[in-house]
Coordinates of C-alpha atoms in Angstrom, one line a residue:
X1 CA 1.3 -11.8 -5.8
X2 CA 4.5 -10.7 -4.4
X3 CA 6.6 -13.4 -5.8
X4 CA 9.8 -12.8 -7.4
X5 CA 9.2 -14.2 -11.4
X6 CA 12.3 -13.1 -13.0
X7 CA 15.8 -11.6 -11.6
X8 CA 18.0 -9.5 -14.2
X9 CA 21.4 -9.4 -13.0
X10 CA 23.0 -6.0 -14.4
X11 CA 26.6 -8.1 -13.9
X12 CA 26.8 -10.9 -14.8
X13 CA 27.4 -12.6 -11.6
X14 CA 25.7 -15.6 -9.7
X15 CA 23.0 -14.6 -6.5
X16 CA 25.0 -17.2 -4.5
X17 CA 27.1 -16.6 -1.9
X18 CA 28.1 -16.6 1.4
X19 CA 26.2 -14.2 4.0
X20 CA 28.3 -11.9 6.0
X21 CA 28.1 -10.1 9.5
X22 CA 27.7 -6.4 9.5
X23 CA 31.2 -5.8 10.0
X24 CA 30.6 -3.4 6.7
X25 CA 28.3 -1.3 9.0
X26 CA 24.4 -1.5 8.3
X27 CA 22.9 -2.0 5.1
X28 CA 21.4 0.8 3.5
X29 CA 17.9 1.0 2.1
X30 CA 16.7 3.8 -0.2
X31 CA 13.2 4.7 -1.0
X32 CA 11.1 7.6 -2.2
X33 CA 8.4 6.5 0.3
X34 CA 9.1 8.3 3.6
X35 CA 6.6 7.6 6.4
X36 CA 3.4 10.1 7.2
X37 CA 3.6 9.2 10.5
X38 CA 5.1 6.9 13.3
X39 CA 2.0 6.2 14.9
X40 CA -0.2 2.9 13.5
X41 CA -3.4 4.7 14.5
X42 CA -3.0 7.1 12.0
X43 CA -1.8 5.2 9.3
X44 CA -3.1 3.6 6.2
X45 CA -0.8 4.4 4.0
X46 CA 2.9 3.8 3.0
X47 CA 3.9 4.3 6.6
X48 CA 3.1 0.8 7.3
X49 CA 6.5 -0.1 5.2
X50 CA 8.6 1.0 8.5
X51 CA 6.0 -0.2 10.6
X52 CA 6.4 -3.6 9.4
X53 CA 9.7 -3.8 10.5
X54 CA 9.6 -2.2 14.0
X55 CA 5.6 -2.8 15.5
X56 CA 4.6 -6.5 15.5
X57 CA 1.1 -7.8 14.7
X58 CA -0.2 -11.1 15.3
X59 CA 0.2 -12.4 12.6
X60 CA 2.5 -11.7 9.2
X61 CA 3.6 -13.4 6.1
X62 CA 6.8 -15.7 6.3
X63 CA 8.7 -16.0 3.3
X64 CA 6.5 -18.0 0.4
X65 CA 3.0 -17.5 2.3
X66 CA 0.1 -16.1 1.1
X67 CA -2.5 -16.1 3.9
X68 CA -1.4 -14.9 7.3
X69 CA 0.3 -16.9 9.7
X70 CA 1.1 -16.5 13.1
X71 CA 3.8 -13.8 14.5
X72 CA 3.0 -12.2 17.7
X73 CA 0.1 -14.7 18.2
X74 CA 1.3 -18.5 18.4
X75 CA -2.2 -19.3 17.1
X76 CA -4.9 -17.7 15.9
X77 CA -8.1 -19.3 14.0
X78 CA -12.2 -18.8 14.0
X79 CA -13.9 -20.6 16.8
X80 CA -17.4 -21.0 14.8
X81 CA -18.4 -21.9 11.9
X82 CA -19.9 -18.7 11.0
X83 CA -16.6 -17.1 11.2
X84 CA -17.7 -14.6 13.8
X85 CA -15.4 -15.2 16.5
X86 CA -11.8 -14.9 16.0
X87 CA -9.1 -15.9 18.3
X88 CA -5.4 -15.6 19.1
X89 CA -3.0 -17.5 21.5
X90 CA -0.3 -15.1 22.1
X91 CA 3.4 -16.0 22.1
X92 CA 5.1 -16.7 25.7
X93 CA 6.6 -14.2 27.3
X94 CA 6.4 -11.6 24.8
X95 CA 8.0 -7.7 25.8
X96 CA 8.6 -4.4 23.5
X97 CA 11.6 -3.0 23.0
X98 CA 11.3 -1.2 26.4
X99 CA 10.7 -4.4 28.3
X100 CA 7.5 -3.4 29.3
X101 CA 5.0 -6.7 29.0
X102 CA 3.2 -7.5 25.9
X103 CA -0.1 -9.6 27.2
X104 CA -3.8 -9.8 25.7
X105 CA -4.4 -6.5 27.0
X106 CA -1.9 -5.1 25.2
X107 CA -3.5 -5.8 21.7
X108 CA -6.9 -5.2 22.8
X109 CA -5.8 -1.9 23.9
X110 CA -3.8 -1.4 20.5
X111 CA -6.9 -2.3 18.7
X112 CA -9.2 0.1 20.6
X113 CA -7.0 2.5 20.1
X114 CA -7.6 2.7 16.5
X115 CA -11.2 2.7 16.7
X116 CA -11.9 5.2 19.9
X117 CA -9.2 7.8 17.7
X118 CA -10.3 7.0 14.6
X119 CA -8.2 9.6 12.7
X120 CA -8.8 10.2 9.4
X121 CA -5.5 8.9 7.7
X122 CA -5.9 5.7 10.0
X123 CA -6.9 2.2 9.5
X124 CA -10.1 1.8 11.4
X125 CA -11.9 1.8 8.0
X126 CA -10.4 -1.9 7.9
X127 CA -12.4 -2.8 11.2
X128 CA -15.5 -2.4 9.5
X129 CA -16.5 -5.9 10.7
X130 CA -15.2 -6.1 14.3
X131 CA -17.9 -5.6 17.1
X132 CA -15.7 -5.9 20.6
X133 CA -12.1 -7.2 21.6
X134 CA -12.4 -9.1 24.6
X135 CA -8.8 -10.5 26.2
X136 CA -8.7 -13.4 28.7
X137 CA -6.2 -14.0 31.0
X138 CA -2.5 -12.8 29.6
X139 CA -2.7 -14.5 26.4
X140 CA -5.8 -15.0 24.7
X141 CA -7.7 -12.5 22.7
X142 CA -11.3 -13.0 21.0
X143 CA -12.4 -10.8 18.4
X144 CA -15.8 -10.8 18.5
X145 CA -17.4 -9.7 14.9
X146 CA -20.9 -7.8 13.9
X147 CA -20.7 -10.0 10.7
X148 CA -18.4 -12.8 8.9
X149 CA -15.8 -12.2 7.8
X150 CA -13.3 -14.4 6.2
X151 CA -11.0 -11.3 5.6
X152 CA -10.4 -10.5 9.1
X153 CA -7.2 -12.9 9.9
X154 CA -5.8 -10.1 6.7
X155 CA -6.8 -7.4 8.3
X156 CA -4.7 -8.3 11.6
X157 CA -1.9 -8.8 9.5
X158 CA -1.5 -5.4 8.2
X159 CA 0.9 -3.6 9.9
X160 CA -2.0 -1.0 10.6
X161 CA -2.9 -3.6 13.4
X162 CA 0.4 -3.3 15.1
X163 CA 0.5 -3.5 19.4
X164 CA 1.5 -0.9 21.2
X165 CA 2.6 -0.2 24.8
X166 CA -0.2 1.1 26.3
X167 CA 2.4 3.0 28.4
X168 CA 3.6 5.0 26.2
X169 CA 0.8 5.5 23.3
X170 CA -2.5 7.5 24.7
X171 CA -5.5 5.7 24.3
X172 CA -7.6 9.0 23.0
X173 CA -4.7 10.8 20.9
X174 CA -2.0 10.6 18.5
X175 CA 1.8 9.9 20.1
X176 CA 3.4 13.1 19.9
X177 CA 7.0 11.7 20.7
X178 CA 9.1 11.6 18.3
X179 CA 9.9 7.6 19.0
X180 CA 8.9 4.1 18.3
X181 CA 7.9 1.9 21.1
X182 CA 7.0 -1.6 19.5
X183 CA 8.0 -5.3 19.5
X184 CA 9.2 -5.9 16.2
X185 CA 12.4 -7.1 15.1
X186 CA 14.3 -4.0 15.0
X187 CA 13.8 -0.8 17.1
X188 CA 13.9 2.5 15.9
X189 CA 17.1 3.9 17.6
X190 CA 17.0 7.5 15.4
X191 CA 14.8 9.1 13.1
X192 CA 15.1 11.7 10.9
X193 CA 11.9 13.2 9.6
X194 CA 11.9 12.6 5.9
X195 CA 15.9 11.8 5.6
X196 CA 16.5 8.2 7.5
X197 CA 15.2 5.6 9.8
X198 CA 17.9 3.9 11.7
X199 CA 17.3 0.7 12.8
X200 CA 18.8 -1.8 14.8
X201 CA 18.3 -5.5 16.4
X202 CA 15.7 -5.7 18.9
X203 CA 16.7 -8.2 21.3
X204 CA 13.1 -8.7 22.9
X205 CA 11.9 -9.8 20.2
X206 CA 9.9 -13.0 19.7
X207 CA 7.9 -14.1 16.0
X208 CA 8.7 -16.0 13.0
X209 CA 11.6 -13.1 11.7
X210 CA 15.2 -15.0 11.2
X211 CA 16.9 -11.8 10.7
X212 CA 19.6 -12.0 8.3
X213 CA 21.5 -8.4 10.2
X214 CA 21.8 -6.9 13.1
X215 CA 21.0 -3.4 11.7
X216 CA 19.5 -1.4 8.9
X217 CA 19.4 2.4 7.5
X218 CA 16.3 3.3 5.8
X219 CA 17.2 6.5 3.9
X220 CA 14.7 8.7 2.4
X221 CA 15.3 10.4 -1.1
X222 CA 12.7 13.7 -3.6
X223 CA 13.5 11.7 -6.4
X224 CA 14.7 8.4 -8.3
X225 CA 17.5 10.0 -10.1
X226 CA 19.3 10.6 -6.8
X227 CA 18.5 7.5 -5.2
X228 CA 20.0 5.9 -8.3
X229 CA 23.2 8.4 -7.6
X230 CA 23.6 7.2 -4.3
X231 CA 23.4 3.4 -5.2
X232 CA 26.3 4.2 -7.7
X233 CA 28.0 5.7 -5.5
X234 CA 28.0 2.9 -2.6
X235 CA 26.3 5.5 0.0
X236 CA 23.2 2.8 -0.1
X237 CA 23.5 -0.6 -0.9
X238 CA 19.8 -1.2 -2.2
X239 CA 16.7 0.4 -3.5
X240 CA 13.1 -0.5 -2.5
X241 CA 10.1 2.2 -3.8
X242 CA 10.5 4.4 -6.3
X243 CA 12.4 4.1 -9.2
X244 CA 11.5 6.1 -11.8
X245 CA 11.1 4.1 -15.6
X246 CA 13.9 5.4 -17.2
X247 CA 16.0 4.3 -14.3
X248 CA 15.0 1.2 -14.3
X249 CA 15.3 0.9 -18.2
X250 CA 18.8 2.3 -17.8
X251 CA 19.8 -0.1 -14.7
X252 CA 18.8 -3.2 -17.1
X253 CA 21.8 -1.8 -19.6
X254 CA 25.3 -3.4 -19.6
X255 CA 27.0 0.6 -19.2
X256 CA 29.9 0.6 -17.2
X257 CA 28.4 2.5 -14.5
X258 CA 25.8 -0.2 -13.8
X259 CA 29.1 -2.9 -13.4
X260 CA 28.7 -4.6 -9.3
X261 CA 24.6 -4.0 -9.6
X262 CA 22.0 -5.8 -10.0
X263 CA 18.2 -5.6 -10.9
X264 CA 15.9 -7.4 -9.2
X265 CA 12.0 -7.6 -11.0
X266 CA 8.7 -9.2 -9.1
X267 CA 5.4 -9.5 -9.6
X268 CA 3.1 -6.9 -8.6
X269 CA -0.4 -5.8 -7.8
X270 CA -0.1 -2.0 -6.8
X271 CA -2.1 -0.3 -8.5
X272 CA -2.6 3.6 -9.8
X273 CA -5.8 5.3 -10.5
X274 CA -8.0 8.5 -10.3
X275 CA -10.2 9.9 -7.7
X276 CA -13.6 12.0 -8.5
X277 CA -14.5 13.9 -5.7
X278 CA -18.7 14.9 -5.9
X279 CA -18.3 17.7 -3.7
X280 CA -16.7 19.3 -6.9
X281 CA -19.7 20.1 -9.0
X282 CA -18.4 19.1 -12.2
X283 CA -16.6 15.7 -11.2
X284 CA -20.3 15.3 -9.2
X285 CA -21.7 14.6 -13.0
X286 CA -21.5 10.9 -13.9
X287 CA -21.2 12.3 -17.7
X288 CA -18.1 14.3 -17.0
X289 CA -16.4 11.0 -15.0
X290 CA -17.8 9.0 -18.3
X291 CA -16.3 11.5 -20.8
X292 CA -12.7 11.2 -18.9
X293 CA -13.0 7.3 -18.8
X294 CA -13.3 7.2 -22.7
X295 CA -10.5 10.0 -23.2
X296 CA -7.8 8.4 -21.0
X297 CA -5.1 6.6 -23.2
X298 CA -4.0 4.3 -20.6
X299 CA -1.5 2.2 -23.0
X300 CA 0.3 5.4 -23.8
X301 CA 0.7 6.1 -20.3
X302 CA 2.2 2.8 -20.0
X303 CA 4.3 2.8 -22.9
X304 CA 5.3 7.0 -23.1
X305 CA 5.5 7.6 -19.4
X306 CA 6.4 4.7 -17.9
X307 CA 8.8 2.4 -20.7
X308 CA 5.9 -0.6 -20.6
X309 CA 7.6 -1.1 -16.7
X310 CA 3.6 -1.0 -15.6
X311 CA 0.4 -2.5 -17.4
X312 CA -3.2 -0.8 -18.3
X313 CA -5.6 -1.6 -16.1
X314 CA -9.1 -1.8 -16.8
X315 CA -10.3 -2.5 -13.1
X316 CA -9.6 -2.1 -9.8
X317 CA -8.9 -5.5 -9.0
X318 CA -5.5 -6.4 -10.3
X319 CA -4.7 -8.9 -13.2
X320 CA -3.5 -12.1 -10.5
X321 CA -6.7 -11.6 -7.8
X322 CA -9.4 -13.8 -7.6
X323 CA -12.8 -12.1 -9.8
X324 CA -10.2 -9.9 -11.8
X325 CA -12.1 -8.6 -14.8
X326 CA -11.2 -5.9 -17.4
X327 CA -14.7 -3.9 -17.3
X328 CA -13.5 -0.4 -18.1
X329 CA -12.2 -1.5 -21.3
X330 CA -15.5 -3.9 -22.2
X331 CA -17.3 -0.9 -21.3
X332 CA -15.6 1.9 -23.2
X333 CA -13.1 0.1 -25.6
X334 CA -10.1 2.4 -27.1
X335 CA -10.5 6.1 -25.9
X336 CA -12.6 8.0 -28.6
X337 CA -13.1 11.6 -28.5
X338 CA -16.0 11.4 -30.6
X339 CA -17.8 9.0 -28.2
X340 CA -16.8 11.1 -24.9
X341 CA -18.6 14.0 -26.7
X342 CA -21.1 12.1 -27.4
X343 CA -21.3 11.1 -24.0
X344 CA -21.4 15.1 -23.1
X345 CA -24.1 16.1 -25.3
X346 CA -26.7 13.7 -24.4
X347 CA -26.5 14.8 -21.0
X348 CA -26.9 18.9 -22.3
X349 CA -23.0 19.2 -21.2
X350 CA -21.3 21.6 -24.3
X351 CA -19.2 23.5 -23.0
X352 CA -15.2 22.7 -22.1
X353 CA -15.5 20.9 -19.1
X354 CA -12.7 22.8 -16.4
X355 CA -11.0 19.8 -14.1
X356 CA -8.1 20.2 -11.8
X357 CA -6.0 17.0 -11.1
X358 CA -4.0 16.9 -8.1
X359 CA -0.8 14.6 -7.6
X360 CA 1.7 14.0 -4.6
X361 CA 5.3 15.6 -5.7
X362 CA 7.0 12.7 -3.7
X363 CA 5.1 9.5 -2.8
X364 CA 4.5 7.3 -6.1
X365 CA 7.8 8.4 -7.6
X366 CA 9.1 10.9 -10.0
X367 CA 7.1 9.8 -12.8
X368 CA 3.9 11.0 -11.3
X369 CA 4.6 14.4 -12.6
X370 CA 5.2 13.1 -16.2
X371 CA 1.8 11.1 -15.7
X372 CA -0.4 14.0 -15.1
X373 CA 1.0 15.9 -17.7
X374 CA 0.3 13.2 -20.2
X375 CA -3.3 12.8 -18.1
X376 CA -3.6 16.8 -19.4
X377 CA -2.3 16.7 -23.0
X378 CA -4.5 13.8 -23.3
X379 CA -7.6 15.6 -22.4
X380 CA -6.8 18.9 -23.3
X381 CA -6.3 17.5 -26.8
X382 CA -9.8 16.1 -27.2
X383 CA -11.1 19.7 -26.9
X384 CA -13.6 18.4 -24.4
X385 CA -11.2 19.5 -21.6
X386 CA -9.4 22.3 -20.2
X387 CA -7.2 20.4 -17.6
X388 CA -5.3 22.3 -14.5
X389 CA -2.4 20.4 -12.8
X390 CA -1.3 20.7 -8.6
X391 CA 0.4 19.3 -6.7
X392 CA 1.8 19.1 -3.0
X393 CA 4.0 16.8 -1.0
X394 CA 2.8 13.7 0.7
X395 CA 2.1 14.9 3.7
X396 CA -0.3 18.0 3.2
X397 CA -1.8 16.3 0.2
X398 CA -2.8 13.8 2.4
X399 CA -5.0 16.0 4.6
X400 CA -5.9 17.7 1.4
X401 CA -7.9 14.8 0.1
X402 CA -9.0 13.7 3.4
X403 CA -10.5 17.2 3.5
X404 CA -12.4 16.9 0.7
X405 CA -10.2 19.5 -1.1
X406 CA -9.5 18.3 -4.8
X407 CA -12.0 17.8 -7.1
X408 CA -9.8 15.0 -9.4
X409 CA -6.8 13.4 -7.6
X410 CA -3.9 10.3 -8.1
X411 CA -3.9 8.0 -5.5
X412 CA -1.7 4.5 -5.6
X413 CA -2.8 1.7 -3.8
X414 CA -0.2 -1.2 -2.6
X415 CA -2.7 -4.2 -1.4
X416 CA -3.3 -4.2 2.5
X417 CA -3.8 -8.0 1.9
X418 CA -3.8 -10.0 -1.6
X419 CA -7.6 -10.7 -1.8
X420 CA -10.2 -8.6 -4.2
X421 CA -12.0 -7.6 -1.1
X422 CA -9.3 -5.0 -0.4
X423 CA -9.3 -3.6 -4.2
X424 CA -13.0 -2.8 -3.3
X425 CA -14.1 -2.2 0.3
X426 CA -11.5 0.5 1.3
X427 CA -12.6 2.5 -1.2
X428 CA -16.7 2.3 -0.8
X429 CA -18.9 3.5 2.4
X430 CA -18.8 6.9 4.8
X431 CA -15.6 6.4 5.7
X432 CA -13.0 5.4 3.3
X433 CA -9.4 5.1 2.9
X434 CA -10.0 8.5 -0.1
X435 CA -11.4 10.7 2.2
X436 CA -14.6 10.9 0.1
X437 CA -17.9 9.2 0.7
X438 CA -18.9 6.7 -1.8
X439 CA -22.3 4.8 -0.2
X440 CA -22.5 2.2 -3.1
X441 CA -25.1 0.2 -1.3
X442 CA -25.1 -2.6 -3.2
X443 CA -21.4 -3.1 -2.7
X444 CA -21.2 -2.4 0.7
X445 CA -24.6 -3.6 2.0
X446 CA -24.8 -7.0 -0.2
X447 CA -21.8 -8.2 -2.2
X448 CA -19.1 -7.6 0.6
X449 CA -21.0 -8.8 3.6
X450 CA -21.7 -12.1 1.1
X451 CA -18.3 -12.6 -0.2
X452 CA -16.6 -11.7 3.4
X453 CA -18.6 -15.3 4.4
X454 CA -16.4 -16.8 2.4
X455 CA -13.5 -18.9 3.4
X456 CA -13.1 -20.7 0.1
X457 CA -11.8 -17.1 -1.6
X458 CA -12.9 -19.2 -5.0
X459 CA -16.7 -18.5 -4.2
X460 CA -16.8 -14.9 -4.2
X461 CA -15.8 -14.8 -8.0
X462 CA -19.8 -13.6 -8.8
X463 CA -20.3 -11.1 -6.5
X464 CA -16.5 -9.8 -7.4
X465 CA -17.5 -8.8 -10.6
X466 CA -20.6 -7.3 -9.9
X467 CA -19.1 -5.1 -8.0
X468 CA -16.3 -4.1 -10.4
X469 CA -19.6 -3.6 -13.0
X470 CA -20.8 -0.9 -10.9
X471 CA -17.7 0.6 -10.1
X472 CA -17.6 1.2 -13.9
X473 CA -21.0 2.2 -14.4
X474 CA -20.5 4.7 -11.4
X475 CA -16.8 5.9 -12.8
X476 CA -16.1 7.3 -9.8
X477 CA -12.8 5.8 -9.5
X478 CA -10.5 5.2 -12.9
X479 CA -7.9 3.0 -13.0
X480 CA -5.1 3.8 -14.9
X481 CA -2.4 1.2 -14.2
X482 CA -1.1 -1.8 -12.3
X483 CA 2.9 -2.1 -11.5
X484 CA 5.9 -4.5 -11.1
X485 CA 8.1 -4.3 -7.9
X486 CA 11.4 -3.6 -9.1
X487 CA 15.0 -3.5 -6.6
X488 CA 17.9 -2.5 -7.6
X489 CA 21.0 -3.1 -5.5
X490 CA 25.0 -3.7 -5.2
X491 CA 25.6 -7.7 -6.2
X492 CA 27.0 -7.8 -2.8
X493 CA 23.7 -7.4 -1.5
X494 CA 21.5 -10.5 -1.5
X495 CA 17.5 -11.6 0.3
X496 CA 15.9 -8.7 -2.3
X497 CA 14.4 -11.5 -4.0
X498 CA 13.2 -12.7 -0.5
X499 CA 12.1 -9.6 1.1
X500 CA 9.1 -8.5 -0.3
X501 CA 5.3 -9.8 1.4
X502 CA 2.0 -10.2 -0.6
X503 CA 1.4 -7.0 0.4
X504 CA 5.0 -5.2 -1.5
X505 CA 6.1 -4.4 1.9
X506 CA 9.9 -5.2 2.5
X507 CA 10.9 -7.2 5.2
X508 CA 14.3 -5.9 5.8
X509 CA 15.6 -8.7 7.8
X510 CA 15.9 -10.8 4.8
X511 CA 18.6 -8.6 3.5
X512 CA 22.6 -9.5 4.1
X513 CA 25.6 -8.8 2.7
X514 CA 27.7 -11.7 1.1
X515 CA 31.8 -12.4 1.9
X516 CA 32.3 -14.2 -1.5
X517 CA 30.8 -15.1 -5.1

């Protein structure tokens, strides 16, 4: 999922070499995904890539693993064989950054947190399953489930689980503080709304991070074209989200202004895809969502927009998952005008269809824009559509579609957890991770309470695919395309390769600077 399957080395030099201290000052990250929010109750979204490094959870993904293992907790495991009760054994002696105490009570606190706020950007959608947390004693926690649910040991691992201090974090609102209190392996000792994250070594901390540094600067850029600037120009010594296509087709050259870099490519299973919202009343028409499907020239997108760095996708489950399928294409083939009018007619639609797409100016990088244009010419062009583009930054088009405001909008989608169930279930039900209700009983009421009881992940293939089926036949999501992870940093620079979970989130500590090659 998130494994590293090729490294292109701009220079030509070897990845070995001997890891350094920080003497050269703290190693520099830059992204294009600045966080929403610093509190994990409101947060399922690309906030969790700082949370990662700063809350703790209990449990995470060691370098090389692919189902959770123990961080926070020493143990955790179900106690029945219906996989209905889940429990923990915390670490000993456990503190956050503040030295307060870090017990049972703690994460049962953390937990009902999430549920008793339940904000709208936040993750209780995830704790679907979960009846009651009960904690016993200073150490043990029991998760006590309405259903099975094979998927739950994921869900704790997302960093939308992480423990709080239940001194410090209300347990009926949003922290308002500007501050991180958390048990992580770094602490958050500045923060700079949208510009940088300064982080450095939390010495209370206890899990299974072997921090390669003492410190780390997360720096937050608009665009890839000045993230790339500032790699060149040594004021960061690595980039994780956002580089634009043409930047990364330019870092892969042998120019003299890519001499001392290197770029790093993984595996990924992000995905990028379209939102129909029926409170608009012509997205509300399965015809019109139809029509679009059999427009959209997803390959072009691929190949014009985004220099074949990303792959169509003809589902929402990724190519790599379990129950992967490719059902929009078996369904609609090659886009075809002719057939999307078709498609119109027979449902007494002939007129131009008006649709206005919304996109986020700084979340999914600077190719979004380039992507809804192409999305426009591409339906405009089948006379079918008269397409409108908006836009807003991330954190007002966030409450935008939470709102219920756009009637077409981008959304990406990193995994939570690398298992189909989360390419499916955040998306479906009253309350979503989109903001807009999608009941699909069938999915919610029979093939994900099936598939969640589970534990051999093989079984749930069947039920997988059904559900994929009707999220064709319904069209009320479109997927458009599935990325790579790709790094690019100074060759001094070395743990890229290492630092990404199954879920793309990069585990800082990994990183280190080397002393010689």
């Amino acid at each position: 999922m998130a494994a590293i399957v090729s490294i292109s080395l701009v220079a030509g030099c070897s990845l070995l070499g001997e890891e350094s201290s920080d003497d050269a000052g703290p190693i520099v990250v830059g992204t294009t995904s600045a966080p929403s929010t610093l509190d994990p109750a409101a947060a399922w979204d690309g906030s969790w890539e700082l949370f990662r490094n700063i809350y703790q959870t209990l449990l995470s993904y060691p370098i090389g693993a692919t189902s959770p293992q123990p961080d926070a907790a020493k143990s955790c495991s179900f106690t029945d064989a219906t996989s209905r009760t889940y429990k923990c054994e915390l670490r000993d002696g456990l503190k956050f950054s503040n030295g307060d105490k870090l017990d049972a009570e703690a994460v049962k606190y953390s937990i009902d947190r999430i549920r008793t706020i339940n904000a709208p950007t936040g993750p209780n959608g995830l704790l679907g399953s979960l009846d009651t947390v009960e904690a016993k004693g200073d150490n043990q926690v029991l998760f006590h489930l309405k259903e099975a649910d094979a998927t739950f040991p994921f869900v704790l691992a997302t960093p939308g689980m992480s423990i709080v201090d239940p001194d410090d974090y209300s347990a009926k609102a949003l922290r308002k503080e500007s501050g991180i209190v958390g048990s992580g392996p770094y602490r958050l000792q500045s923060y700079e709304e949208g510009k940088k994250s300064v982080l450095v070594r939390n010495d209370n901390y206890k899990g299974f991070a072997d921090r390669k540094n003492d410190a780390v600067t997360i720096r937050y850029f608009q665009d890839s074209g000045t993230m790339v600037k500032a790699l060149r120009s040594h004021d960061i010594d690595i980039t994780y989200q956002g580089l634009a296509a043409d930047d990364i087709v330019d870092l892969d050259g042998k120019s003299a202004a890519n001499k001392g870099l290197q770029l790093i490519e993984g595996a990924g299973s992000n995905i990028n895809y379209l939102v129909f919202n029926p409170k608009d009343p012509w997205s509300d028409k399965l015809a019109v969502r139809r029509a679009v499907a059999q427009v959209v020239d997803r390959a072009a997108i691929a190949h014009n927009i985004y220099k074949d760095t990303v792959e169509p996708l003809y589902s929402m489950v990724p190519s790599g998952l379990t129950g992967h399928t490719t059902g929009f294409f078996d369904s609609f083939g090659n886009p075809d005008t002719a057939k999307a009018r078709t498609i119109l007619t027979k449902a007494g639609i002939t007129e131009t269809v008006p649709l206005t797409l919304w996109y986020t100016t700084d979340r999914y990088g600077s190719d979004t824009a380039l992507e809804f244009k192409e999305l426009k010419r591409q339906l405009d062009a089948s006379g079918l559509f008269k397409v409108t583009l908006k836009s807003r930054p991330w954190n007002t088009y966030v409450l935008g579609y939470q709102n219920g405001e756009y009637p077409v909008f981008g959304r990406g989608w990193a995994p939570d957890f690398p298992d189909p169930d989360n390419f499916v279930a955040p998306f479906v039900g009253a309350q979503n991770a989109l903001g807009t209700p999608y009941p699909a009983k069938e999915i919610t009421q029979v093939l994900l309470p099936r598939s969640r009881g589970e534990s051999d992940r093989a079984n749930v293939v069947a039920d997988f695919k059904e559900a994929q089926q009707i999220l064709v036949d319904d069209a009320r999501l479109l997927p458009l395309w599935q990325g790579k992870q790709y790094l690019a940093s100074s060759e001094d620079v070395s743990g890229g390769e290492r630092s990404l979970d199954p879920s793309t989130i990069m585990m800082v500590w990994e990183l280190t600077r080397k002393t010689s090659w």
